[in-house]
Amino acid sequence: MLFQNESLRVREMESKDAQLLAKWLSDPRVLEFYEGRDQSFDLNKVKKVFFDDEEDEIKCIVEFGEAEVGYIQFYEVDDETKKEYGYGDETIFGTDQFVGEPEYWNTGIGTKLVTGMVDFLTREKKADLIVMDPQSRNKRAIKCYEKCGFKKMKILPARELHEGVYQDCWLMEYRA
């Protein structure tokens, strides 16, 4: 287990979690905000994208009580992205996350998850900054991140292709 925040736990993903991701990433309610409803995942696609790559992300499953409810990944931001965002030599981590069980939306789990990850990254990984880039239309996520101490820094125009349309994203940061 990487960390616990009350009854919320985050652990590194295991191969047995592929079925969970396939379930969540084929749900149009989840895909509306993560990946896109035109990007549904089956088990093979989950294995290819989440298990076969050599990326530097640490991929994790979010548990609440006895239930597996979501996904989060974190990674150290590379020099090219730091430059693109206008940062210098700070230690910067990025995260991406979603609550995959819609019945857990609007229950405070997202806030517990983000505050727990912020604490973990600043304490254990010595992060100076943590950044996220949610789509500007994702009001629920942005509100959650602001509640956790993230600030909107600048719009990243046409940053992410989502359902056939390039969407603006907010660069949001948490400064330790």
PDB file of N, CA and C in Angstrom, residues 79-156:
ATOM      1  N   ASP A  79      11.759  17.131 -18.324  1.00  0.00           N
ATOM      2  CA  ASP A  79      12.300  18.475 -18.566  1.00  0.00           C
ATOM      3  C   ASP A  79      11.584  19.201 -19.704  1.00  0.00           C
ATOM      4  N   GLU A  80      11.220  18.478 -20.749  1.00  0.00           N
ATOM      5  CA  GLU A  80      10.533  19.096 -21.889  1.00  0.00           C
ATOM      6  C   GLU A  80       9.176  19.678 -21.447  1.00  0.00           C
ATOM      7  N   THR A  81       8.443  18.917 -20.649  1.00  0.00           N
ATOM      8  CA  THR A  81       7.142  19.393 -20.172  1.00  0.00           C
ATOM      9  C   THR A  81       7.316  20.541 -19.180  1.00  0.00           C
ATOM     10  N   LYS A  82       8.333  20.457 -18.320  1.00  0.00           N
ATOM     11  CA  LYS A  82       8.610  21.574 -17.402  1.00  0.00           C
ATOM     12  C   LYS A  82       8.823  22.865 -18.190  1.00  0.00           C
ATOM     13  N   LYS A  83       9.609  22.776 -19.242  1.00  0.00           N
ATOM     14  CA  LYS A  83       9.885  23.953 -20.068  1.00  0.00           C
ATOM     15  C   LYS A  83       8.608  24.459 -20.726  1.00  0.00           C
ATOM     16  N   GLU A  84       7.814  23.535 -21.271  1.00  0.00           N
ATOM     17  CA  GLU A  84       6.547  23.900 -21.915  1.00  0.00           C
ATOM     18  C   GLU A  84       5.625  24.632 -20.942  1.00  0.00           C
ATOM     19  N   TYR A  85       5.612  24.192 -19.684  1.00  0.00           N
ATOM     20  CA  TYR A  85       4.754  24.802 -18.664  1.00  0.00           C
ATOM     21  C   TYR A  85       5.363  26.067 -18.054  1.00  0.00           C
ATOM     22  N   GLY A  86       6.650  26.320 -18.358  1.00  0.00           N
ATOM     23  CA  GLY A  86       7.300  27.516 -17.818  1.00  0.00           C
ATOM     24  C   GLY A  86       7.960  27.315 -16.470  1.00  0.00           C
ATOM     25  N   TYR A  87       8.321  26.087 -16.141  1.00  0.00           N
ATOM     26  CA  TYR A  87       8.971  25.790 -14.868  1.00  0.00           C
ATOM     27  C   TYR A  87      10.471  25.620 -15.058  1.00  0.00           C
ATOM     28  N   GLY A  88      11.190  25.649 -13.933  1.00  0.00           N
ATOM     29  CA  GLY A  88      12.634  25.470 -13.937  1.00  0.00           C
ATOM     30  C   GLY A  88      13.031  24.104 -13.417  1.00  0.00           C
ATOM     31  N   ASP A  89      13.952  24.103 -12.457  1.00  0.00           N
ATOM     32  CA  ASP A  89      14.551  22.863 -11.969  1.00  0.00           C
ATOM     33  C   ASP A  89      13.821  22.223 -10.793  1.00  0.00           C
ATOM     34  N   GLU A  90      12.636  22.701 -10.451  1.00  0.00           N
ATOM     35  CA  GLU A  90      11.926  22.124  -9.316  1.00  0.00           C
ATOM     36  C   GLU A  90      11.646  20.639  -9.550  1.00  0.00           C
ATOM     37  N   THR A  91      11.418  19.936  -8.454  1.00  0.00           N
ATOM     38  CA  THR A  91      10.961  18.548  -8.530  1.00  0.00           C
ATOM     39  C   THR A  91       9.442  18.605  -8.671  1.00  0.00           C
ATOM     40  N   ILE A  92       8.958  18.195  -9.845  1.00  0.00           N
ATOM     41  CA  ILE A  92       7.538  18.327 -10.163  1.00  0.00           C
ATOM     42  C   ILE A  92       6.971  16.951 -10.506  1.00  0.00           C
ATOM     43  N   PHE A  93       5.841  16.649  -9.898  1.00  0.00           N
ATOM     44  CA  PHE A  93       5.112  15.425 -10.210  1.00  0.00           C
ATOM     45  C   PHE A  93       3.765  15.792 -10.806  1.00  0.00           C
ATOM     46  N   GLY A  94       3.278  14.933 -11.682  1.00  0.00           N
ATOM     47  CA  GLY A  94       1.942  15.056 -12.241  1.00  0.00           C
ATOM     48  C   GLY A  94       1.112  13.860 -11.829  1.00  0.00           C
ATOM     49  N   THR A  95      -0.195  14.046 -11.805  1.00  0.00           N
ATOM     50  CA  THR A  95      -1.108  12.939 -11.513  1.00  0.00           C
ATOM     51  C   THR A  95      -2.278  12.970 -12.491  1.00  0.00           C
ATOM     52  N   ASP A  96      -2.854  11.811 -12.703  1.00  0.00           N
ATOM     53  CA  ASP A  96      -4.103  11.635 -13.447  1.00  0.00           C
ATOM     54  C   ASP A  96      -4.928  10.642 -12.646  1.00  0.00           C
ATOM     55  N   GLN A  97      -6.202  10.878 -12.535  1.00  0.00           N
ATOM     56  CA  GLN A  97      -7.026  10.009 -11.710  1.00  0.00           C
ATOM     57  C   GLN A  97      -8.482  10.057 -12.136  1.00  0.00           C
ATOM     58  N   PHE A  98      -9.199   9.017 -11.735  1.00  0.00           N
ATOM     59  CA  PHE A  98     -10.648   9.015 -11.888  1.00  0.00           C
ATOM     60  C   PHE A  98     -11.256   8.073 -10.864  1.00  0.00           C
ATOM     61  N   VAL A  99     -12.468   8.390 -10.459  1.00  0.00           N
ATOM     62  CA  VAL A  99     -13.278   7.475  -9.652  1.00  0.00           C
ATOM     63  C   VAL A  99     -14.113   6.703 -10.664  1.00  0.00           C
ATOM     64  N   GLY A 100     -13.897   5.405 -10.731  1.00  0.00           N
ATOM     65  CA  GLY A 100     -14.505   4.575 -11.768  1.00  0.00           C
ATOM     66  C   GLY A 100     -15.884   4.037 -11.428  1.00  0.00           C
ATOM     67  N   GLU A 101     -16.290   4.206 -10.186  1.00  0.00           N
ATOM     68  CA  GLU A 101     -17.608   3.744  -9.751  1.00  0.00           C
ATOM     69  C   GLU A 101     -18.487   4.972  -9.544  1.00  0.00           C
ATOM     70  N   PRO A 102     -19.369   5.278 -10.509  1.00  0.00           N
ATOM     71  CA  PRO A 102     -20.160   6.514 -10.430  1.00  0.00           C
ATOM     72  C   PRO A 102     -20.960   6.688  -9.145  1.00  0.00           C
ATOM     73  N   GLU A 103     -21.345   5.581  -8.495  1.00  0.00           N
ATOM     74  CA  GLU A 103     -22.105   5.738  -7.252  1.00  0.00           C
ATOM     75  C   GLU A 103     -21.251   6.355  -6.131  1.00  0.00           C
ATOM     76  N   TYR A 104     -19.935   6.423  -6.343  1.00  0.00           N
ATOM     77  CA  TYR A 104     -19.045   7.060  -5.369  1.00  0.00           C
ATOM     78  C   TYR A 104     -18.721   8.504  -5.743  1.00  0.00           C
ATOM     79  N   TRP A 105     -19.256   9.002  -6.852  1.00  0.00           N
ATOM     80  CA  TRP A 105     -19.038  10.394  -7.224  1.00  0.00           C
ATOM     81  C   TRP A 105     -19.766  11.300  -6.228  1.00  0.00           C
ATOM     82  N   ASN A 106     -19.220  12.473  -6.011  1.00  0.00           N
ATOM     83  CA  ASN A 106     -19.827  13.474  -5.123  1.00  0.00           C
ATOM     84  C   ASN A 106     -19.962  12.986  -3.679  1.00  0.00           C
ATOM     85  N   THR A 107     -19.019  12.143  -3.248  1.00  0.00           N
ATOM     86  CA  THR A 107     -19.042  11.645  -1.867  1.00  0.00           C
ATOM     87  C   THR A 107     -17.822  12.084  -1.065  1.00  0.00           C
ATOM     88  N   GLY A 108     -16.908  12.831  -1.695  1.00  0.00           N
ATOM     89  CA  GLY A 108     -15.694  13.264  -0.998  1.00  0.00           C
ATOM     90  C   GLY A 108     -14.494  12.367  -1.231  1.00  0.00           C
ATOM     91  N   ILE A 109     -14.689  11.269  -1.953  1.00  0.00           N
ATOM     92  CA  ILE A 109     -13.571  10.353  -2.209  1.00  0.00           C
ATOM     93  C   ILE A 109     -12.485  11.034  -3.041  1.00  0.00           C
ATOM     94  N   GLY A 110     -12.872  11.814  -4.040  1.00  0.00           N
ATOM     95  CA  GLY A 110     -11.886  12.512  -4.866  1.00  0.00           C
ATOM     96  C   GLY A 110     -11.014  13.434  -4.029  1.00  0.00           C
ATOM     97  N   THR A 111     -11.618  14.148  -3.106  1.00  0.00           N
ATOM     98  CA  THR A 111     -10.865  15.041  -2.223  1.00  0.00           C
ATOM     99  C   THR A 111      -9.903  14.255  -1.343  1.00  0.00           C
ATOM    100  N   LYS A 112     -10.377  13.157  -0.769  1.00  0.00           N
ATOM    101  CA  LYS A 112      -9.497  12.309   0.053  1.00  0.00           C
ATOM    102  C   LYS A 112      -8.339  11.762  -0.782  1.00  0.00           C
ATOM    103  N   LEU A 113      -8.649  11.347  -2.017  1.00  0.00           N
ATOM    104  CA  LEU A 113      -7.632  10.790  -2.900  1.00  0.00           C
ATOM    105  C   LEU A 113      -6.569  11.836  -3.229  1.00  0.00           C
ATOM    106  N   VAL A 114      -6.996  13.023  -3.658  1.00  0.00           N
ATOM    107  CA  VAL A 114      -6.042  14.047  -4.076  1.00  0.00           C
ATOM    108  C   VAL A 114      -5.242  14.564  -2.889  1.00  0.00           C
ATOM    109  N   THR A 115      -5.884  14.807  -1.749  1.00  0.00           N
ATOM    110  CA  THR A 115      -5.120  15.282  -0.582  1.00  0.00           C
ATOM    111  C   THR A 115      -4.136  14.213  -0.102  1.00  0.00           C
ATOM    112  N   GLY A 116      -4.540  12.952  -0.163  1.00  0.00           N
ATOM    113  CA  GLY A 116      -3.630  11.873   0.213  1.00  0.00           C
ATOM    114  C   GLY A 116      -2.440  11.773  -0.723  1.00  0.00           C
ATOM    115  N   MET A 117      -2.688  11.914  -2.036  1.00  0.00           N
ATOM    116  CA  MET A 117      -1.599  11.850  -3.009  1.00  0.00           C
ATOM    117  C   MET A 117      -0.674  13.049  -2.864  1.00  0.00           C
ATOM    118  N   VAL A 118      -1.227  14.235  -2.626  1.00  0.00           N
ATOM    119  CA  VAL A 118      -0.395  15.425  -2.406  1.00  0.00           C
ATOM    120  C   VAL A 118       0.528  15.202  -1.205  1.00  0.00           C
ATOM    121  N   ASP A 119      -0.030  14.695  -0.130  1.00  0.00           N
ATOM    122  CA  ASP A 119       0.775  14.431   1.064  1.00  0.00           C
ATOM    123  C   ASP A 119       1.868  13.405   0.759  1.00  0.00           C
ATOM    124  N   PHE A 120       1.517  12.331   0.073  1.00  0.00           N
ATOM    125  CA  PHE A 120       2.482  11.288  -0.283  1.00  0.00           C
ATOM    126  C   PHE A 120       3.607  11.853  -1.162  1.00  0.00           C
ATOM    127  N   LEU A 121       3.251  12.616  -2.190  1.00  0.00           N
ATOM    128  CA  LEU A 121       4.260  13.120  -3.121  1.00  0.00           C
ATOM    129  C   LEU A 121       5.167  14.174  -2.476  1.00  0.00           C
ATOM    130  N   THR A 122       4.610  15.027  -1.635  1.00  0.00           N
ATOM    131  CA  THR A 122       5.454  16.045  -0.994  1.00  0.00           C
ATOM    132  C   THR A 122       6.322  15.428   0.093  1.00  0.00           C
ATOM    133  N   ARG A 123       5.787  14.487   0.826  1.00  0.00           N
ATOM    134  CA  ARG A 123       6.533  13.881   1.935  1.00  0.00           C
ATOM    135  C   ARG A 123       7.512  12.804   1.455  1.00  0.00           C
ATOM    136  N   GLU A 124       7.015  11.859   0.669  1.00  0.00           N
ATOM    137  CA  GLU A 124       7.826  10.697   0.284  1.00  0.00           C
ATOM    138  C   GLU A 124       8.698  10.942  -0.952  1.00  0.00           C
ATOM    139  N   LYS A 125       8.197  11.707  -1.899  1.00  0.00           N
ATOM    140  CA  LYS A 125       8.927  11.945  -3.152  1.00  0.00           C
ATOM    141  C   LYS A 125       9.573  13.326  -3.199  1.00  0.00           C
ATOM    142  N   LYS A 126       9.365  14.112  -2.145  1.00  0.00           N
ATOM    143  CA  LYS A 126       9.978  15.455  -2.032  1.00  0.00           C
ATOM    144  C   LYS A 126       9.594  16.369  -3.189  1.00  0.00           C
ATOM    145  N   ALA A 127       8.343  16.283  -3.609  1.00  0.00           N
ATOM    146  CA  ALA A 127       7.851  17.138  -4.695  1.00  0.00           C
ATOM    147  C   ALA A 127       7.784  18.592  -4.231  1.00  0.00           C
ATOM    148  N   ASP A 128       8.300  19.494  -5.060  1.00  0.00           N
ATOM    149  CA  ASP A 128       8.137  20.928  -4.829  1.00  0.00           C
ATOM    150  C   ASP A 128       6.791  21.386  -5.360  1.00  0.00           C
ATOM    151  N   LEU A 129       6.392  20.798  -6.471  1.00  0.00           N
ATOM    152  CA  LEU A 129       5.137  21.139  -7.150  1.00  0.00           C
ATOM    153  C   LEU A 129       4.449  19.867  -7.609  1.00  0.00           C
ATOM    154  N   ILE A 130       3.126  19.922  -7.630  1.00  0.00           N
ATOM    155  CA  ILE A 130       2.332  18.856  -8.234  1.00  0.00           C
ATOM    156  C   ILE A 130       1.417  19.543  -9.234  1.00  0.00           C
ATOM    157  N   VAL A 131       1.349  18.995 -10.434  1.00  0.00           N
ATOM    158  CA  VAL A 131       0.539  19.610 -11.489  1.00  0.00           C
ATOM    159  C   VAL A 131      -0.482  18.625 -12.033  1.00  0.00           C
ATOM    160  N   MET A 132      -1.561  19.206 -12.530  1.00  0.00           N
ATOM    161  CA  MET A 132      -2.610  18.463 -13.229  1.00  0.00           C
ATOM    162  C   MET A 132      -3.068  19.334 -14.385  1.00  0.00           C
ATOM    163  N   ASP A 133      -3.694  18.710 -15.382  1.00  0.00           N
ATOM    164  CA  ASP A 133      -4.216  19.483 -16.504  1.00  0.00           C
ATOM    165  C   ASP A 133      -5.620  19.014 -16.896  1.00  0.00           C
ATOM    166  N   PRO A 134      -6.597  19.221 -16.011  1.00  0.00           N
ATOM    167  CA  PRO A 134      -7.969  18.799 -16.335  1.00  0.00           C
ATOM    168  C   PRO A 134      -8.552  19.627 -17.478  1.00  0.00           C
ATOM    169  N   GLN A 135      -9.444  18.997 -18.230  1.00  0.00           N
ATOM    170  CA  GLN A 135     -10.162  19.744 -19.259  1.00  0.00           C
ATOM    171  C   GLN A 135     -10.951  20.863 -18.586  1.00  0.00           C
ATOM    172  N   SER A 136     -10.964  22.020 -19.210  1.00  0.00           N
ATOM    173  CA  SER A 136     -11.614  23.190 -18.610  1.00  0.00           C
ATOM    174  C   SER A 136     -13.113  22.967 -18.393  1.00  0.00           C
ATOM    175  N   ARG A 137     -13.715  22.037 -19.120  1.00  0.00           N
ATOM    176  CA  ARG A 137     -15.149  21.757 -18.970  1.00  0.00           C
ATOM    177  C   ARG A 137     -15.446  20.812 -17.805  1.00  0.00           C
ATOM    178  N   ASN A 138     -14.411  20.230 -17.210  1.00  0.00           N
ATOM    179  CA  ASN A 138     -14.604  19.256 -16.123  1.00  0.00           C
ATOM    180  C   ASN A 138     -14.696  19.991 -14.783  1.00  0.00           C
ATOM    181  N   LYS A 139     -15.820  20.637 -14.585  1.00  0.00           N
ATOM    182  CA  LYS A 139     -16.023  21.514 -13.417  1.00  0.00           C
ATOM    183  C   LYS A 139     -15.921  20.756 -12.099  1.00  0.00           C
ATOM    184  N   ARG A 140     -16.447  19.539 -12.040  1.00  0.00           N
ATOM    185  CA  ARG A 140     -16.413  18.774 -10.784  1.00  0.00           C
ATOM    186  C   ARG A 140     -14.974  18.489 -10.375  1.00  0.00           C
ATOM    187  N   ALA A 141     -14.139  18.079 -11.314  1.00  0.00           N
ATOM    188  CA  ALA A 141     -12.737  17.800 -10.991  1.00  0.00           C
ATOM    189  C   ALA A 141     -12.011  19.073 -10.570  1.00  0.00           C
ATOM    190  N   ILE A 142     -12.215  20.150 -11.302  1.00  0.00           N
ATOM    191  CA  ILE A 142     -11.534  21.408 -10.983  1.00  0.00           C
ATOM    192  C   ILE A 142     -11.915  21.884  -9.587  1.00  0.00           C
ATOM    193  N   LYS A 143     -13.183  21.779  -9.244  1.00  0.00           N
ATOM    194  CA  LYS A 143     -13.639  22.171  -7.894  1.00  0.00           C
ATOM    195  C   LYS A 143     -12.947  21.312  -6.829  1.00  0.00           C
ATOM    196  N   CYS A 144     -12.850  20.031  -7.076  1.00  0.00           N
ATOM    197  CA  CYS A 144     -12.165  19.123  -6.142  1.00  0.00           C
ATOM    198  C   CYS A 144     -10.703  19.528  -5.972  1.00  0.00           C
ATOM    199  N   TYR A 145     -10.019  19.774  -7.077  1.00  0.00           N
ATOM    200  CA  TYR A 145      -8.602  20.112  -7.018  1.00  0.00           C
ATOM    201  C   TYR A 145      -8.389  21.436  -6.290  1.00  0.00           C
ATOM    202  N   GLU A 146      -9.266  22.397  -6.533  1.00  0.00           N
ATOM    203  CA  GLU A 146      -9.149  23.678  -5.825  1.00  0.00           C
ATOM    204  C   GLU A 146      -9.378  23.481  -4.330  1.00  0.00           C
ATOM    205  N   LYS A 147     -10.308  22.629  -3.971  1.00  0.00           N
ATOM    206  CA  LYS A 147     -10.569  22.334  -2.563  1.00  0.00           C
ATOM    207  C   LYS A 147      -9.319  21.735  -1.898  1.00  0.00           C
ATOM    208  N   CYS A 148      -8.506  21.043  -2.685  1.00  0.00           N
ATOM    209  CA  CYS A 148      -7.291  20.396  -2.181  1.00  0.00           C
ATOM    210  C   CYS A 148      -6.068  21.311  -2.221  1.00  0.00           C
ATOM    211  N   GLY A 149      -6.235  22.557  -2.612  1.00  0.00           N
ATOM    212  CA  GLY A 149      -5.139  23.519  -2.602  1.00  0.00           C
ATOM    213  C   GLY A 149      -4.493  23.796  -3.946  1.00  0.00           C
ATOM    214  N   PHE A 150      -5.020  23.203  -5.022  1.00  0.00           N
ATOM    215  CA  PHE A 150      -4.483  23.476  -6.361  1.00  0.00           C
ATOM    216  C   PHE A 150      -5.009  24.817  -6.839  1.00  0.00           C
ATOM    217  N   LYS A 151      -4.190  25.504  -7.619  1.00  0.00           N
ATOM    218  CA  LYS A 151      -4.575  26.788  -8.189  1.00  0.00           C
ATOM    219  C   LYS A 151      -4.500  26.705  -9.710  1.00  0.00           C
ATOM    220  N   LYS A 152      -5.463  27.360 -10.371  1.00  0.00           N
ATOM    221  CA  LYS A 152      -5.434  27.471 -11.828  1.00  0.00           C
ATOM    222  C   LYS A 152      -4.302  28.424 -12.194  1.00  0.00           C
ATOM    223  N   MET A 153      -3.403  27.979 -13.069  1.00  0.00           N
ATOM    224  CA  MET A 153      -2.264  28.801 -13.461  1.00  0.00           C
ATOM    225  C   MET A 153      -2.445  29.406 -14.853  1.00  0.00           C
ATOM    226  N   LYS A 154      -2.820  28.574 -15.814  1.00  0.00           N
ATOM    227  CA  LYS A 154      -3.051  29.091 -17.156  1.00  0.00           C
ATOM    228  C   LYS A 154      -3.799  28.055 -17.975  1.00  0.00           C
ATOM    229  N   ILE A 155      -4.482  28.576 -18.992  1.00  0.00           N
ATOM    230  CA  ILE A 155      -5.175  27.697 -19.942  1.00  0.00           C
ATOM    231  C   ILE A 155      -4.145  27.126 -20.914  1.00  0.00           C
ATOM    232  N   LEU A 156      -4.260  25.841 -21.174  1.00  0.00           N
ATOM    233  CA  LEU A 156      -3.462  25.164 -22.199  1.00  0.00           C
ATOM    234  C   LEU A 156      -4.418  24.945 -23.380  1.00  0.00           C
TER     235      LEU A 156
END
